[in-house]
Coordinates of C-alpha atoms and ligand atoms in Angstrom, one line a residue:
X22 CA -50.7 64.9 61.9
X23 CA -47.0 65.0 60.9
X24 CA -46.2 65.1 56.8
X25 CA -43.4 63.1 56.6
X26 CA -41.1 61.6 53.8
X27 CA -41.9 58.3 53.0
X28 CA -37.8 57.5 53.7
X29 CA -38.3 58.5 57.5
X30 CA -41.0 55.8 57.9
X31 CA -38.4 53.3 56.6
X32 CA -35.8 54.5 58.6
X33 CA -38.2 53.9 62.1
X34 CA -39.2 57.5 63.2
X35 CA -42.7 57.4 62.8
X36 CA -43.4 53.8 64.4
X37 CA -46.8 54.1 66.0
X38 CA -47.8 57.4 65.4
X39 CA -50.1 59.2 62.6
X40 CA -48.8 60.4 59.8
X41 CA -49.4 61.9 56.2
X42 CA -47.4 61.6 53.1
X43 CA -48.1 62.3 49.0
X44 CA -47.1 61.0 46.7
X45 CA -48.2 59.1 43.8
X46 CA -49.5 54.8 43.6
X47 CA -46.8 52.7 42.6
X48 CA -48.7 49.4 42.3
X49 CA -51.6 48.1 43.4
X50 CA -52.9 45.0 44.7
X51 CA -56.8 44.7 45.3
X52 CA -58.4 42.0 47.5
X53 CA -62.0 41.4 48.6
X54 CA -61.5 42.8 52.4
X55 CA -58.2 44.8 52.1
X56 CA -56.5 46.7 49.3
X57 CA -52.2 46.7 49.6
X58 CA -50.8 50.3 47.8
X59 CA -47.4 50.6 47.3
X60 CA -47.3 54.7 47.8
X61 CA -43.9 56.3 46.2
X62 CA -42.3 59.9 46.8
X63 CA -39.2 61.2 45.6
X64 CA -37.7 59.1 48.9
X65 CA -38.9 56.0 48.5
X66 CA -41.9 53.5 48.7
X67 CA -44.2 52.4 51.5
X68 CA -46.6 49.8 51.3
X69 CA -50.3 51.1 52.8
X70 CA -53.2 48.7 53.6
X71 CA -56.6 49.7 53.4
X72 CA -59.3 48.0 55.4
X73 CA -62.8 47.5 53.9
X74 CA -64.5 48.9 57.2
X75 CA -61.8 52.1 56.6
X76 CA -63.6 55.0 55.3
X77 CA -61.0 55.4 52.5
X78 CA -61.9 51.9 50.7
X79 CA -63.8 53.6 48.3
X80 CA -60.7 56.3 47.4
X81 CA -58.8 53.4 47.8
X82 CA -60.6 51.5 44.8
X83 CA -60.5 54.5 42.6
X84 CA -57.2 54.3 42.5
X85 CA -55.0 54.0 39.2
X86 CA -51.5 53.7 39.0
X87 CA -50.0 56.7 39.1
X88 CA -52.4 59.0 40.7
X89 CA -51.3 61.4 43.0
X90 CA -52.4 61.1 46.7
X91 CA -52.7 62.5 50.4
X92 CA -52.3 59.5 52.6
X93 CA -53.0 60.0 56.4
X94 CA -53.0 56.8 58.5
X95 CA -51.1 55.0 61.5
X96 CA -47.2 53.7 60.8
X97 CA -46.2 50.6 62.2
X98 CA -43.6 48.4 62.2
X99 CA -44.6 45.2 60.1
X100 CA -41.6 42.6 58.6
X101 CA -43.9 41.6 55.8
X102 CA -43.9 44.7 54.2
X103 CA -40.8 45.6 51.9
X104 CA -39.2 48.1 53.8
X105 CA -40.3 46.7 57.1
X106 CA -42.7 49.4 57.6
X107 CA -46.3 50.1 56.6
X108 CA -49.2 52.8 56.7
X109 CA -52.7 51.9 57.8
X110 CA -54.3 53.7 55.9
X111 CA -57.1 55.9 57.2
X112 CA -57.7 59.1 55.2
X113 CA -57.2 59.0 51.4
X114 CA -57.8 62.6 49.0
X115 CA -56.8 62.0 45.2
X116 CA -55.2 64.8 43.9
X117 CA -54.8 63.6 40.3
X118 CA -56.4 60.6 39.1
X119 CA -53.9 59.2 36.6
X120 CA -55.5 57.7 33.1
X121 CA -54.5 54.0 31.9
X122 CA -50.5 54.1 32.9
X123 CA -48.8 53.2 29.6
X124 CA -45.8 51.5 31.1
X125 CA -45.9 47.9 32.6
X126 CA -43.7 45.2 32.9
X127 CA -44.4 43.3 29.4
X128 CA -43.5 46.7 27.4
X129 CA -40.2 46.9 24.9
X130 CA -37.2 48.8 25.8
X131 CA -38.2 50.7 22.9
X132 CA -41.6 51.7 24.3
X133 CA -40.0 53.1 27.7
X134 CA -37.3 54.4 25.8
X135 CA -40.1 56.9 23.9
X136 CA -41.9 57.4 27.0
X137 CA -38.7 58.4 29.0
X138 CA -41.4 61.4 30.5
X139 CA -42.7 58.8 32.7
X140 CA -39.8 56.4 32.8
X141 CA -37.9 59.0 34.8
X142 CA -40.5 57.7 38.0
X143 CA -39.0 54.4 38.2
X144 CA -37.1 53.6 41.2
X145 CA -33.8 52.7 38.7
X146 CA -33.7 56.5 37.7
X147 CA -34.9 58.0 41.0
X148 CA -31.9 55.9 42.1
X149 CA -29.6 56.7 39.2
X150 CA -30.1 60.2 39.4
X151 CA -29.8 60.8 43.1
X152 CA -26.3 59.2 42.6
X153 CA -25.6 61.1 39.7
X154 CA -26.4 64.2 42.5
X155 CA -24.1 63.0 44.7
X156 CA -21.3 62.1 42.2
X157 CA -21.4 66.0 41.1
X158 CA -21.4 67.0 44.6
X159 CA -18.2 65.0 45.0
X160 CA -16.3 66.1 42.1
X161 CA -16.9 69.9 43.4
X162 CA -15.8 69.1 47.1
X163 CA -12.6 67.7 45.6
X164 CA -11.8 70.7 43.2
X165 CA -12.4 72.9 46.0
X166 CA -10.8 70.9 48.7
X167 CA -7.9 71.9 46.4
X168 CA -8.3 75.4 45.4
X169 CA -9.6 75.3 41.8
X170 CA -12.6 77.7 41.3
X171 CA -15.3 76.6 38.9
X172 CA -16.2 78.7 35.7
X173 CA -18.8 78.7 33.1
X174 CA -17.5 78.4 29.4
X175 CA -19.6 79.1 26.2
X176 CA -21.6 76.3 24.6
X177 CA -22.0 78.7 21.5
X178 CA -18.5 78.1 19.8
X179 CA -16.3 79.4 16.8
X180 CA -13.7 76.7 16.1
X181 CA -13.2 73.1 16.6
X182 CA -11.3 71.7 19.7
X183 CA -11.5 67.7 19.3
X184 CA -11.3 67.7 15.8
X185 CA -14.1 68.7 12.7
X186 CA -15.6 65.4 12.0
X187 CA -17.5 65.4 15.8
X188 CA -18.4 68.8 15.4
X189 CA -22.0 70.1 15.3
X190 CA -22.7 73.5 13.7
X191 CA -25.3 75.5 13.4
X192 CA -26.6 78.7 12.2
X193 CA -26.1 81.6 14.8
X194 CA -28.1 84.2 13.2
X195 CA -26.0 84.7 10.1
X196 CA -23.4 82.8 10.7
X197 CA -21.6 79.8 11.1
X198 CA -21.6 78.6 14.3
X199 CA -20.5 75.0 16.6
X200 CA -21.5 73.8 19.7
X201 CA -18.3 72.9 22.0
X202 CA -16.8 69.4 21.8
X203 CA -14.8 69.9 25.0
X204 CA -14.8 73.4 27.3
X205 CA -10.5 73.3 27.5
X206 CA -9.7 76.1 25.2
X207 CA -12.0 78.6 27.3
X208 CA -10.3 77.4 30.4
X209 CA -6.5 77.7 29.0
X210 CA -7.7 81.3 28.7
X211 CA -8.7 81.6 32.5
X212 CA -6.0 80.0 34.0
X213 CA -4.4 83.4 33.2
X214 CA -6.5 85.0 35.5
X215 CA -7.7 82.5 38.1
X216 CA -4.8 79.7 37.7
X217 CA -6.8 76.3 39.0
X218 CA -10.2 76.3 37.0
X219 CA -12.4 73.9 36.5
X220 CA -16.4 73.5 34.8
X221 CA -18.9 70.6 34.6
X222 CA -20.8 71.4 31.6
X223 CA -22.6 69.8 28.6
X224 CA -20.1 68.8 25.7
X225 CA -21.8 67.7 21.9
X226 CA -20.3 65.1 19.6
X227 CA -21.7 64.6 15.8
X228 CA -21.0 61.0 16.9
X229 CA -22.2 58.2 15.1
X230 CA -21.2 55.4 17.4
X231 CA -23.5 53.4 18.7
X232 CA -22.2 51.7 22.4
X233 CA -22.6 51.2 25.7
X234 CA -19.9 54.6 25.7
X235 CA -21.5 57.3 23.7
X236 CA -24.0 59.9 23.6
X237 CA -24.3 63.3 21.2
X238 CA -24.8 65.3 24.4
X239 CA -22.6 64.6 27.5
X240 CA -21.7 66.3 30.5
X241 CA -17.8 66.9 31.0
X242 CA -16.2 67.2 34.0
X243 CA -13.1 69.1 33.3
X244 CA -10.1 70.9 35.2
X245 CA -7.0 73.0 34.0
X246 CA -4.5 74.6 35.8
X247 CA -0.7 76.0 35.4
X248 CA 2.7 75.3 36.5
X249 CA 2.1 71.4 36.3
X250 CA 3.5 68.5 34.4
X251 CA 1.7 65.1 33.7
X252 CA 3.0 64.0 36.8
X253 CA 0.9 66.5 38.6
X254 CA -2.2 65.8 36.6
X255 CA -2.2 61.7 37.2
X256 CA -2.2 62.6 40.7
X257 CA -4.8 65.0 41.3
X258 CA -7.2 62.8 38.6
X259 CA -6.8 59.7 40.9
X260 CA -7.1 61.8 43.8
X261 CA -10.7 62.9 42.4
X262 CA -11.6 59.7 41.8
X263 CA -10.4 58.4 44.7
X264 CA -12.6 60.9 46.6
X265 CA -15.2 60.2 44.2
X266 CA -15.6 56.7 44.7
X267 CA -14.9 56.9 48.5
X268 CA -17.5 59.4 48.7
X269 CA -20.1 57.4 47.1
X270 CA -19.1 54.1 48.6
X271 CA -20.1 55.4 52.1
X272 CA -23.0 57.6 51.0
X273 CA -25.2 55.7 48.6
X274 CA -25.1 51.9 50.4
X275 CA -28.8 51.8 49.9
X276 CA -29.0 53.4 46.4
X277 CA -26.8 50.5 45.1
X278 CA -28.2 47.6 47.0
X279 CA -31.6 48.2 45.7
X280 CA -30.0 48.8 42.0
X281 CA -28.1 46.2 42.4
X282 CA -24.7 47.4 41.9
X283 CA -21.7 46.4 43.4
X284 CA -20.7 48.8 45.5
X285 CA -17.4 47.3 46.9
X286 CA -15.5 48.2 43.9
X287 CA -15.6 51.6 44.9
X288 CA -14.1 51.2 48.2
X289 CA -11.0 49.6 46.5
X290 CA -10.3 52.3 44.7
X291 CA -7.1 54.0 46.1
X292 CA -4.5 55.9 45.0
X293 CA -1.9 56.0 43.2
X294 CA -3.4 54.1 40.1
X295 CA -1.2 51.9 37.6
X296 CA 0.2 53.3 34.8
X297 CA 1.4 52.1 31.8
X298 CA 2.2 54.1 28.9
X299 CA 1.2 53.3 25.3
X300 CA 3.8 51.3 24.1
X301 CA 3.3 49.0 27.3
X302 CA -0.5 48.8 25.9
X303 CA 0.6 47.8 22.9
X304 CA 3.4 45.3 24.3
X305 CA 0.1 43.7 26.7
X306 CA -2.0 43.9 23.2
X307 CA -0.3 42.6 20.5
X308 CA -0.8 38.7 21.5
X309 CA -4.3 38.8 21.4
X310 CA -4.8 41.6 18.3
X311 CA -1.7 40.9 16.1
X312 CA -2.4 43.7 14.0
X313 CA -1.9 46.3 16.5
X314 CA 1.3 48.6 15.9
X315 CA 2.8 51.7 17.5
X316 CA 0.9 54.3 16.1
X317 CA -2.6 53.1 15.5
X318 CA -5.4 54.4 17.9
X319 CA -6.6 51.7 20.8
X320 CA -10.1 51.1 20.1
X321 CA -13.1 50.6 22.4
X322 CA -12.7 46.5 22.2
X323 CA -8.6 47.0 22.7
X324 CA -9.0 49.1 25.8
X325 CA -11.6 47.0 27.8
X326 CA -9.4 43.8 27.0
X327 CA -6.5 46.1 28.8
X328 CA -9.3 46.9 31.3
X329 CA -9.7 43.6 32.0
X330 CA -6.0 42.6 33.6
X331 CA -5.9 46.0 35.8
X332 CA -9.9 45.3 37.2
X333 CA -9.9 48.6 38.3
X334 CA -9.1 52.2 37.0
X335 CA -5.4 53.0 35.6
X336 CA -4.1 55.4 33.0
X337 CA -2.5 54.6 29.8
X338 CA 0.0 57.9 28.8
X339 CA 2.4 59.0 26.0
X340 CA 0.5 58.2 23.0
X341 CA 1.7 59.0 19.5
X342 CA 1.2 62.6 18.4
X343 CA -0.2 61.5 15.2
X344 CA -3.7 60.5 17.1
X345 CA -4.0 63.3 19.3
X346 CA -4.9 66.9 19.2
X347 CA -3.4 69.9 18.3
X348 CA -2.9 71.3 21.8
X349 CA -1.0 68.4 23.0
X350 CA 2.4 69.1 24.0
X351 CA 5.1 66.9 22.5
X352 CA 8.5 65.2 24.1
X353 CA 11.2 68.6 22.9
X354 CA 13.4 65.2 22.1
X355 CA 11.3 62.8 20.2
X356 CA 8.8 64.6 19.2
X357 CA 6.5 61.4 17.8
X358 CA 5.2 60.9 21.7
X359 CA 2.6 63.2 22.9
X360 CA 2.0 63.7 26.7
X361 CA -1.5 62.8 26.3
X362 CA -3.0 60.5 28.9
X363 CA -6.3 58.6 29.3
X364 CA -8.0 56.8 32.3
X365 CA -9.5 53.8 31.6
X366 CA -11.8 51.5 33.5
X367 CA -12.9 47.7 33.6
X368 CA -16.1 47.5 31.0
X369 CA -15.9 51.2 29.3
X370 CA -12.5 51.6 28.8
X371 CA -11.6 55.5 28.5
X372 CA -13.1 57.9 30.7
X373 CA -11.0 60.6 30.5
X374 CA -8.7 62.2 28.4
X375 CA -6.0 65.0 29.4
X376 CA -2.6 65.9 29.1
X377 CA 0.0 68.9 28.9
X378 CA -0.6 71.7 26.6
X379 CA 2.0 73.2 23.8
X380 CA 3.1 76.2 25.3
X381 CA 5.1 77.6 22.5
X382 CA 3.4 79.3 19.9
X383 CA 5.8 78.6 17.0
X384 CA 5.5 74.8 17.2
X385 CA 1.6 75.1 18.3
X386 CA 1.2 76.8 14.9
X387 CA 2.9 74.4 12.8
X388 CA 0.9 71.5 14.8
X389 CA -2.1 73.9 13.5
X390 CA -1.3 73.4 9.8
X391 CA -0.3 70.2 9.9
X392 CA -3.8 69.1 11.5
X393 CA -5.0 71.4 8.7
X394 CA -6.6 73.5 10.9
X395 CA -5.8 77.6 10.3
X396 CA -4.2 79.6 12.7
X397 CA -6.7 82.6 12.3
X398 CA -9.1 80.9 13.7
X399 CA -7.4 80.5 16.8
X400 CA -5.9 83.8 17.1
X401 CA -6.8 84.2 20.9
X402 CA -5.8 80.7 21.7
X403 CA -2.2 82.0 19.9
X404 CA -2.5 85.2 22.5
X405 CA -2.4 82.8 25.3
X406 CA 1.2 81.5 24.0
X407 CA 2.2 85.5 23.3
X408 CA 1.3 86.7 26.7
X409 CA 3.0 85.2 29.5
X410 CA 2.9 81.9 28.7
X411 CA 2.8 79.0 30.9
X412 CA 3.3 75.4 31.4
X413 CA -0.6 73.9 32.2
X414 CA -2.3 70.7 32.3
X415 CA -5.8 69.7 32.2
X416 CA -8.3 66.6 31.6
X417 CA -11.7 65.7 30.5
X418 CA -14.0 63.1 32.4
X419 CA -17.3 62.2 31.0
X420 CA -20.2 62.4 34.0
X421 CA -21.8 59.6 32.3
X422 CA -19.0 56.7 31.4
X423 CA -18.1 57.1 34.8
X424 CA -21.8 56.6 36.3
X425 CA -21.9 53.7 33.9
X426 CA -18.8 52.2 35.6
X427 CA -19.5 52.6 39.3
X428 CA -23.0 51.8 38.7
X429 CA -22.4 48.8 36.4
X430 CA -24.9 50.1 33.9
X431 CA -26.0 48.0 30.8
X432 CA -26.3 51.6 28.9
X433 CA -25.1 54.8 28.7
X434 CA -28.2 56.1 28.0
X435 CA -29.0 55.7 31.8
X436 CA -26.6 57.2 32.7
X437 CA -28.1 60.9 32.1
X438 CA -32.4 61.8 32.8
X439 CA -32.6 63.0 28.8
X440 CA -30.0 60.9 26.5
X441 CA -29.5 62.4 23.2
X442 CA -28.1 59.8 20.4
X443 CA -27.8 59.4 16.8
X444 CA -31.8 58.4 16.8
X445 CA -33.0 60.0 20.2
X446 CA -33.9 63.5 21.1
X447 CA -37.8 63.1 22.5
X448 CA -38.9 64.4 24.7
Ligands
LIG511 O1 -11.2 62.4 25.1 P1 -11.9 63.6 24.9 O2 -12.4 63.9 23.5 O3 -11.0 64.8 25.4 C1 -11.3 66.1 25.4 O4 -12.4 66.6 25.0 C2 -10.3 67.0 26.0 N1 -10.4 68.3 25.4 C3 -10.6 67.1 27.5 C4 -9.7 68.0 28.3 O5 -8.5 67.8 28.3 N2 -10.2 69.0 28.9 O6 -13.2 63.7 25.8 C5 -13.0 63.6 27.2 C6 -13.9 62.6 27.8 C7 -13.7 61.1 27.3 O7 -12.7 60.5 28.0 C8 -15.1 60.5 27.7 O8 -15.2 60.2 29.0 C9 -16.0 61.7 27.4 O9 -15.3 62.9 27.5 N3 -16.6 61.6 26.1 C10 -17.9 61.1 25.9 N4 -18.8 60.7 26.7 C11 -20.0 60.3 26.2 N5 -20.3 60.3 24.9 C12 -19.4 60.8 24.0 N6 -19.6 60.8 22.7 C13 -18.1 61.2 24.5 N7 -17.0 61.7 23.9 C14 -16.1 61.9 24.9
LIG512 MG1 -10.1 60.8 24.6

């Protein structure tokens, strides 16, 4: 008797002949002669029918939610069923017979939100993490389809790189200590030795904000490299996320359908991408939020408006160095525009930030000050600029916003198997 995977069954290998599975009861349905169990794995769910004459009827009636299971019994092909498949069911052995589940259907967000342990079973984040899977896999096909070698940065930090009021510190034994905002610094410094980097790694943000777009804990996909301009670094971002998107669009047609999502948005995405720089955005802005003048940030509500007329993902650049960051390198002849660009996308807004970096230490220092921030704390970031310095770009994308886009997510929190926010850090 073959163990299978319950997704072979569904896909028609197993029509007619015995098989076994395990797995664990995803509902139940009990009748006087014949007891329907929906049977999950980490593939997917079969429906199995138990006869009263079948010596498993009395397993079968044991049964609580949850409980783990051998199943052996005869697949067929039955339209019916969801799936279009079933298992007669002939042998049953509980492994683990589950207490009272605590989740059902009349439960408060809140209540699955705490038991988030045994949410995680659900077919929406089986299906949500499986494409979360695939969407890594995607991102490190592209970088290495284009020569970038991935490195492993410190999460244990000494100085700020997205500015102190989003930083988290702690103690590190005696001292004073931060986890990273962003992993760009580190890879600055290995560009110098392996030129094309790139890391997917957790970020932190002391963030207060409460949306759809932000979470204290979030994994950053993020890529540097030298001898580039912002030219370069548009392109190979919509290139990623054109192979992103395409990837997923042929690869996960069933994980969307049964979410729900609309996977056709993904095969539009091509490249090149429009872009518009910040003063356009303002230009497009300013009819419907008066207020709005060069100079002043876009915020969440401003960007998806923008999002809105594109209906797809573009990139907004040159924004006014006063917002940005330190590191961002400034226009040598009006030094007031920063070459700072973000992708944006209909419903989130931002999802990534990048740019080119100031290569000169002189005017890197003074950018230090000014930001208040002091030099000799970045003494090895100034090394970079005294030792053979280079033009380099990089970018940030958050793993998350992204799956929130493509997979038209009410929530962040989704998005990601343990969300950490302002208010949630259990389990
Ligand atoms: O725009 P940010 O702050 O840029 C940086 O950190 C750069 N140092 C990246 C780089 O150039 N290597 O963050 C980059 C991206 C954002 O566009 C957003 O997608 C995501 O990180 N992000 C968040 N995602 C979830 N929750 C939060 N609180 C986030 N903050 C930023
Ligand atoms: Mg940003």
């Amino acid at each position: 008797m073959a163990m299978v995977k319950i997704r072979e069954i569904l896909e028609g290998c197993c029509a007619d002949q015995k098989v076994t599975v395990r797995g664990w009861v995803y509902r139940k349905r009990e009748g006087k002669e014949l007891i329907f169990l929906l049977i999950r794995d980490s593939t997917g769910v079969i429906q199995c029918t138990i006869k009263k004459t079948s010596p498993s009827w009395n397993e079968a009636q044991k049964l609580t939610i949850e409980s783990s299971l051998t199943l052996e019994g005869t697949a067929k092909e039955d339209k019916r069923a969801p799936g279009g498949f079933e298992i007669g069911a002939e042998t049953i052995t509980i492994i683990g017979l589950a207490e009272t589940f605590p989740i059902s259907k009349d439960k408060s967000e809140e209540f699955i939100r705490d038991m988030r342990h045994l949410w995680l079973r659900s077919r929406k984040m089986n299906l949500v993490m499986k494409v979360r899977a695939d969407v890594l896999d995607a991102a490190r096909q592209y970088f290495k389809s284009q020569d970038y070698t991935e490195v492993s940065p410190p999460m244990f930090i000494s100085a700020a790189v997205e500015g102190g009021s989003t930083l988290f510190g702690l103690k590190y034994f005696d001292q004073d200590l931060y986890l990273t905002q962003s992993s760009q610094l580190y890879l600055e410094i290995l560009i110098y030795s392996l030129e094309n980097v790139y890391c997917i790694a957790p970020s932190f943000r002391a963030e207060k904000s409460r949306t759809i777009r932000h979470l204290t804990e979030y994994w950053h996909i993020e890529g540097e490299w030298p001898f580039a301009d912002m030219n370069d670094l548009m392109k190979f971002e919509e290139g990623l996320m054109t192979h992103v998107c395409q990837t997923i669009g042929d690869k996960c047609q069933k994980e969307f359908a049964e979410l729900g999502a609309d996977i056709a948005k993904l095969k539009a995405v091509k490249a090149p991408f429009p872009r518009i720089t910040y003063k356009e955005a303002i230009d497009r802005l300013k009819p419907k939020n008066p207020q709005l003048a060069w100079g002043a940030d876009l915020g969440y509500e401003d960007e998806k408006v923008l999002a809105e007329d594109f209906g797809k993902p573009f990139f907004v650049y040159d924004y006014p160095t006063e917002i940005k960051a330190f590191y961002c390198k400034t226009y040598s002849d009006h030094s007031e525009v920063a070459m700072s660009v973000d992708m944006m996308v209909p419903r989130i807004g931002e999802i990534s930030t990048g740019g080119a970096r100031e290569e000169n230490k002189d005017i890197l220092t003074e950018r230090m000050k000014a930001q208040g921030l002091k030099p000799e704390d970045y003494e090895w970031y100034l090394d970079l600029r005294r030792y053979g310095t280079v033009p380099h770009v990089g970018f940030g994308m958050g793993l998350e916003r992204l799956l929130v886009w493509m997979l038209d997510l009410d929530n962040i929190i989704d998005a990601i198997p343990f969300p950490r926010t302002t208010r949630r850090f259990y389990p």
